[in-house]
Backbone as CSV, one residue per row, in Angstrom:
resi,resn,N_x,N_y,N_z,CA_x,CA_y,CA_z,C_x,C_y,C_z
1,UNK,-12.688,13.279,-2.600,-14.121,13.385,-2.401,-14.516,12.777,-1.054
2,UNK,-14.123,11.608,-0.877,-13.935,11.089,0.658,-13.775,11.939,1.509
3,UNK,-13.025,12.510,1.698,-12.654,13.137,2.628,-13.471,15.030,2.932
4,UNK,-13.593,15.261,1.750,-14.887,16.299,1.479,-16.068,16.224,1.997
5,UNK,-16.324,14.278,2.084,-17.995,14.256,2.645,-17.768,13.713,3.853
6,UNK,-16.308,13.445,4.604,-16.365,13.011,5.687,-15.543,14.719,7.066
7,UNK,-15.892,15.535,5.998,-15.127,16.630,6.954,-15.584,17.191,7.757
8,UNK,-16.602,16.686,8.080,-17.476,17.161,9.873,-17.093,16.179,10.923
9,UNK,-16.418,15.127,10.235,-15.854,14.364,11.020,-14.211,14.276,12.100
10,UNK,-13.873,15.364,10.800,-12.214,16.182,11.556,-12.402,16.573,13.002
11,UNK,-11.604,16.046,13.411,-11.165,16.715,15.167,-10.366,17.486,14.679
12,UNK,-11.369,19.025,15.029,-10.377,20.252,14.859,-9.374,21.093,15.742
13,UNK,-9.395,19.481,17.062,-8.048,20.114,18.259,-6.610,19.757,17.512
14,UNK,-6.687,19.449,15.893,-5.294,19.065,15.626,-5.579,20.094,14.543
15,UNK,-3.714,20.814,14.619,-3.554,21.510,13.620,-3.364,21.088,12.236
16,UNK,-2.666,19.711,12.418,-2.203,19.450,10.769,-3.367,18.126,10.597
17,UNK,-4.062,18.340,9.330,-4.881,17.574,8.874,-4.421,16.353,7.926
18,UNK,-3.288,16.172,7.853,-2.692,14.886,7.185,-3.233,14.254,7.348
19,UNK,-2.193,13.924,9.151,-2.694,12.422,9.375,-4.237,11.685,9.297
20,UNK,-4.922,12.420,9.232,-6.586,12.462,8.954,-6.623,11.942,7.342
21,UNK,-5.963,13.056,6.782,-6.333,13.029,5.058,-5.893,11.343,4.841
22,UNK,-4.520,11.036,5.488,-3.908,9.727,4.733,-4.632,8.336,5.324
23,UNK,-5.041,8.552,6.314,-5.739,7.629,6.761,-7.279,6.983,6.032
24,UNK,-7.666,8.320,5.482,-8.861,8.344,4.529,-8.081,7.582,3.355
25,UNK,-7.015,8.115,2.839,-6.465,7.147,1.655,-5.619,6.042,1.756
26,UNK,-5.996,5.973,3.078,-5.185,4.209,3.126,-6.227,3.017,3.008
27,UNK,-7.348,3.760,3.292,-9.144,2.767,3.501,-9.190,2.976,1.688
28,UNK,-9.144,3.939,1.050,-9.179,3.980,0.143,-8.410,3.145,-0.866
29,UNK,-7.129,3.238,-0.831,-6.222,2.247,-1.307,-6.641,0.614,-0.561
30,UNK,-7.241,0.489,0.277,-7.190,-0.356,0.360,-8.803,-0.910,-0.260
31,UNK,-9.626,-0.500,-0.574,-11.223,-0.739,-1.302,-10.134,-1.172,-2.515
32,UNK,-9.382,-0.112,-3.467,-8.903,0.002,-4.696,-8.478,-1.642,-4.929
33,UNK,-7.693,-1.616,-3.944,-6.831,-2.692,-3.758,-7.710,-4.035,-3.537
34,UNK,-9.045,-4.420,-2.717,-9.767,-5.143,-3.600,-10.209,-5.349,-4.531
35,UNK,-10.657,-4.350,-5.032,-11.445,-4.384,-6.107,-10.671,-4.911,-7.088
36,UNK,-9.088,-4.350,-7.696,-7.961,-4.376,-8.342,-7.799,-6.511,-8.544
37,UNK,-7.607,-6.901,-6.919,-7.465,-8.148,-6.997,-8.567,-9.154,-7.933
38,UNK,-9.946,-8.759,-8.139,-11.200,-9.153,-8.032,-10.732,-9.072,-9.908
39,UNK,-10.739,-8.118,-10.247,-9.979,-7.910,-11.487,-8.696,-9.204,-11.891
40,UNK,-7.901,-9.016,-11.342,-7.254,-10.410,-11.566,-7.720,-11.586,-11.629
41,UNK,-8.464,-11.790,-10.541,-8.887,-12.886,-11.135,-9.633,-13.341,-12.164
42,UNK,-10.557,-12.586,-11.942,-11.214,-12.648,-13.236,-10.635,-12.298,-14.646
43,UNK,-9.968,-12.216,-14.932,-8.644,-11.986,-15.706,-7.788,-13.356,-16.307
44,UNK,-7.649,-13.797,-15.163,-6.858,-15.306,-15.024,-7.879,-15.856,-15.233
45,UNK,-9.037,-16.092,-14.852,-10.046,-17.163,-15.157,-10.360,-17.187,-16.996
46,UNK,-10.485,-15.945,-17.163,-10.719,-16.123,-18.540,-9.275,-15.855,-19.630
47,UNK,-8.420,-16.297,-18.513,-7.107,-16.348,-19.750,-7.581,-17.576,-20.988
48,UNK,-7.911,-18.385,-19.842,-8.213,-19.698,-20.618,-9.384,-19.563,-22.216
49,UNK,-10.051,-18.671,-21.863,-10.668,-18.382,-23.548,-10.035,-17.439,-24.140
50,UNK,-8.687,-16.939,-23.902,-8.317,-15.916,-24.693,-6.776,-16.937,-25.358
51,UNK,-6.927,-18.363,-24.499,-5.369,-18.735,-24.882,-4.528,-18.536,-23.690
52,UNK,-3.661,-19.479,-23.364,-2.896,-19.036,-22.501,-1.672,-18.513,-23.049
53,UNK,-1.049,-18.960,-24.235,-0.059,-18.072,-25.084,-0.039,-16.344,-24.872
54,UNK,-1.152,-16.268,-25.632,-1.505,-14.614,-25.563,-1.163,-13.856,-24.175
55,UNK,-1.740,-14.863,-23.352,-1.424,-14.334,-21.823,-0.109,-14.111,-21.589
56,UNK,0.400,-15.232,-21.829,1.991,-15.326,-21.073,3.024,-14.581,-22.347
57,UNK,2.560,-13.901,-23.251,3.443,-12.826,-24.500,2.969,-11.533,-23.742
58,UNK,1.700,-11.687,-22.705,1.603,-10.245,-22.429,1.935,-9.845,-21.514
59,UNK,2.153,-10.721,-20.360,2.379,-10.951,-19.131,4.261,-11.058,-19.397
60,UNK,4.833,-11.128,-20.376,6.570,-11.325,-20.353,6.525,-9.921,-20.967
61,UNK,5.779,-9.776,-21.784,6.308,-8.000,-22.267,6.032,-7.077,-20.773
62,UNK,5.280,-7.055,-20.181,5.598,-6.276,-19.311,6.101,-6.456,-18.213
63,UNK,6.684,-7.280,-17.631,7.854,-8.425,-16.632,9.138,-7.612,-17.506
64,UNK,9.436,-7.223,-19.044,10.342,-7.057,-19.003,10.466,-5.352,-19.495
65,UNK,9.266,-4.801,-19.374,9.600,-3.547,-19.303,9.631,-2.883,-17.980
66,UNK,9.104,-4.111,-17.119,8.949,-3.084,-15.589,9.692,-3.771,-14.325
67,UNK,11.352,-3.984,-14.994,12.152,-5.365,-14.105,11.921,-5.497,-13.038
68,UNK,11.911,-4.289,-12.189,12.019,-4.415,-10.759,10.248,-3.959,-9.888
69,UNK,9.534,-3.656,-11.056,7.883,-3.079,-10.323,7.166,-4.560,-9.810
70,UNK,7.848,-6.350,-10.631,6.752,-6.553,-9.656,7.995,-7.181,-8.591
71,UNK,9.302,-7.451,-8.486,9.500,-7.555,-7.045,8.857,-7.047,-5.922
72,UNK,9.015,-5.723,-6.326,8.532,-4.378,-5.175,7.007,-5.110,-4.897
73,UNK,5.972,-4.808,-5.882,4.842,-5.436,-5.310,4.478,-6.629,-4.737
74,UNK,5.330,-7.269,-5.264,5.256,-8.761,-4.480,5.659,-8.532,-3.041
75,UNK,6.823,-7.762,-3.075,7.045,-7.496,-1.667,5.997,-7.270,-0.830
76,UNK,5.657,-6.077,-1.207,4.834,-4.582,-0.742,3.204,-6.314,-0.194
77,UNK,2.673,-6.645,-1.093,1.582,-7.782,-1.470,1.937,-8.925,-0.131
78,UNK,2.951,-9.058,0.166,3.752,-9.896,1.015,2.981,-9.528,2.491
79,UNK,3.446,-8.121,2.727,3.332,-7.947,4.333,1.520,-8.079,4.001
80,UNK,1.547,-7.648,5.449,0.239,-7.745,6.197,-0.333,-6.285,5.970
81,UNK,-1.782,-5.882,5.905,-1.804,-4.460,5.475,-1.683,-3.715,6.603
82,UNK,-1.756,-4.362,7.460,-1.344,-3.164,9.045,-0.174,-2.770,8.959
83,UNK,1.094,-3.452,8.206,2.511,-3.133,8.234,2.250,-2.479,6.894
84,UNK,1.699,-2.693,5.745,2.050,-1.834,4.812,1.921,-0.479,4.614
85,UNK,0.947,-0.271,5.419,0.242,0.992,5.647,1.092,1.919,6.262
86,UNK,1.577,1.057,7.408,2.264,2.203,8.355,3.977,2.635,7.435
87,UNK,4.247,1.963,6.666,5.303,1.366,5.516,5.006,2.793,4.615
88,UNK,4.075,2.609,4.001,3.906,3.634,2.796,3.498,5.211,3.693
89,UNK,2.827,5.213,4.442,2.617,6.137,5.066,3.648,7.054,5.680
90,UNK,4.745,6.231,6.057,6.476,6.882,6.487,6.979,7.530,5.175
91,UNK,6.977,6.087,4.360,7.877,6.011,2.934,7.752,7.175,1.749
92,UNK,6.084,7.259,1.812,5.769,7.794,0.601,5.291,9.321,1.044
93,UNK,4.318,9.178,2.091,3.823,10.348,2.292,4.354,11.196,3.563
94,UNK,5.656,11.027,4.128,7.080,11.781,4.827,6.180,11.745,5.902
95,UNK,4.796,10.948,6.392,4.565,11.494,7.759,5.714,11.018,9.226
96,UNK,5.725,11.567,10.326,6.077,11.476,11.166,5.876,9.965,12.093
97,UNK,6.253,9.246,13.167,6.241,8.228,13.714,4.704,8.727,14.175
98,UNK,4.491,10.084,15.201,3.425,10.330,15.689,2.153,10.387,14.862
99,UNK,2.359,11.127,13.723,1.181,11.411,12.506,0.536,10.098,12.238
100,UNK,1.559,9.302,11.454,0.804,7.749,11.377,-0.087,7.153,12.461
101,UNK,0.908,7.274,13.676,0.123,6.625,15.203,-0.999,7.321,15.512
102,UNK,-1.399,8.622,14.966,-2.267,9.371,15.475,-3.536,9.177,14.019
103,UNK,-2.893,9.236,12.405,-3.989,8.495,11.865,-4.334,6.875,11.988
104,UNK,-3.615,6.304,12.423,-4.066,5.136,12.421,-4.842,4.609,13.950
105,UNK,-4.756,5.660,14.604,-5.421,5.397,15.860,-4.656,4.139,16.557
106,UNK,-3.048,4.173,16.651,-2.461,2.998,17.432,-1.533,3.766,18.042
107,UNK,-0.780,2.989,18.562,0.405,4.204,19.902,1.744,3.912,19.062
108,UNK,2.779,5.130,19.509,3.671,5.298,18.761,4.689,3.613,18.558
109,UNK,4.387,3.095,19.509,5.642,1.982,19.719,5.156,0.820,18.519
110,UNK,3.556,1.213,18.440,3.127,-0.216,17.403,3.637,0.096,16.256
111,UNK,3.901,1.749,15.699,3.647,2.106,14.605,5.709,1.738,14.587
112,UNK,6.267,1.540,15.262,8.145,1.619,15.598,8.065,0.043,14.654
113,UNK,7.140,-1.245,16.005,7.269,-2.243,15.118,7.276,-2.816,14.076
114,UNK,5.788,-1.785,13.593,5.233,-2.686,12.525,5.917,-2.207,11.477
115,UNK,7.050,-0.929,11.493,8.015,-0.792,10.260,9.090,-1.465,10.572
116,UNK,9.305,-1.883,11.450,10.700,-2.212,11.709,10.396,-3.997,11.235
117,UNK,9.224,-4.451,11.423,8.787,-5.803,10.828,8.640,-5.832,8.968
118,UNK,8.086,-4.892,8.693,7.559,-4.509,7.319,9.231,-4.253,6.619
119,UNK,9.867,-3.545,7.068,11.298,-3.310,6.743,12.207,-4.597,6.468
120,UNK,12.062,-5.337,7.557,12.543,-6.403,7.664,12.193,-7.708,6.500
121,UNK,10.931,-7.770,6.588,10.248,-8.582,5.606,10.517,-8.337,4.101
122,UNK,10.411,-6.559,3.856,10.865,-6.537,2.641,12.096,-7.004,1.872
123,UNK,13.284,-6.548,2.848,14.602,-6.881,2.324,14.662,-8.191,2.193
124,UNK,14.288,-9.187,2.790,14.086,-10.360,2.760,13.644,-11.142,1.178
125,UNK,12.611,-10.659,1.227,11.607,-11.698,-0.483,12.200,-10.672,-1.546
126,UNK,12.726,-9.557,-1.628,13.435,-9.152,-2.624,14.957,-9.764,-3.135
127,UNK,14.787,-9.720,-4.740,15.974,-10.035,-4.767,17.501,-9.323,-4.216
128,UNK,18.785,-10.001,-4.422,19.443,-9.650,-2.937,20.270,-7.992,-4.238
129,UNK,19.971,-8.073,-5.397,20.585,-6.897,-5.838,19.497,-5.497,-6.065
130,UNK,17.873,-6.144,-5.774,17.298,-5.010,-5.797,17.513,-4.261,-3.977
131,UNK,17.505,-5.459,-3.125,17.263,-4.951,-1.662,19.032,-4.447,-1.620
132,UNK,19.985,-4.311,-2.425,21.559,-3.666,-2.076,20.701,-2.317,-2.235
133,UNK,20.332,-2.089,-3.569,20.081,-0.946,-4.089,19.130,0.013,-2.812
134,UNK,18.548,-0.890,-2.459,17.028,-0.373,-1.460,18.169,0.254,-0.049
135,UNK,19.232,-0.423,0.015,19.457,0.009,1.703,20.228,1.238,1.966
């Protein structure tokens, strides 16, 4: 829908509209992604009237159905969102070195670093048998 009410805004000297589209859903993911946190806390604040037991039976059942989802996020939670972005944007959505640099409005060499930093960082705070698996 974003991107529906922002489409007079497309520079139509580019043929492929990705890098446009993902850039709209990286602002997006990233609203989500406050809002999401804002939720936690408030969450945690009122563990305390729900019991902290209850919490931590609900919080281990799903730690152990989802072994390796919160390394990854902790990771992912780790970098900086200028590196994550350009991170998921390679990773997830196959764009190009240029596509990213061209939605994110930075030059190709920032977009080289900030994965090659984000890359770096990840293998790092992961554990050392999820980051074997990762390389």
């Amino acid at each position: 829908m974003r991107a529906f009410r922002a489409r007079r805004t497309y520079d139509h000297r580019h043929d492929d509209a990705r890098p446009w589209l993902f850039a709209i859903a990286v602002r997006e993911i990233a609203r989500h992604h406050r809002v999401e946190q804002a939720r936690y806390r408030t969450l945690l604040r009122s563990a305390h009237d729900r019991g902290e037991e209850e919490l931590a039976d609900r919080v281990a059942d799903a730690a152990s159905a989802q072994t390796w989802r919160k390394p990854l996020v902790e990771a992912l939670a780790g970098l900086s969102r200028r590196d994550r972005d350009v991170l998921l944007m390679i990773a997830w959505a196959d764009l190009t070195y240029e596509e990213v640099a061209r939605a994110l409005q930075i030059p190709v060499g920032t977009v080289r670093s900030r994965l090659h930093r984000a890359r770096q960082q990840i293998r790092k705070s992961l554990p050392d048998e999820l980051a074997l698996e990762l390389a």
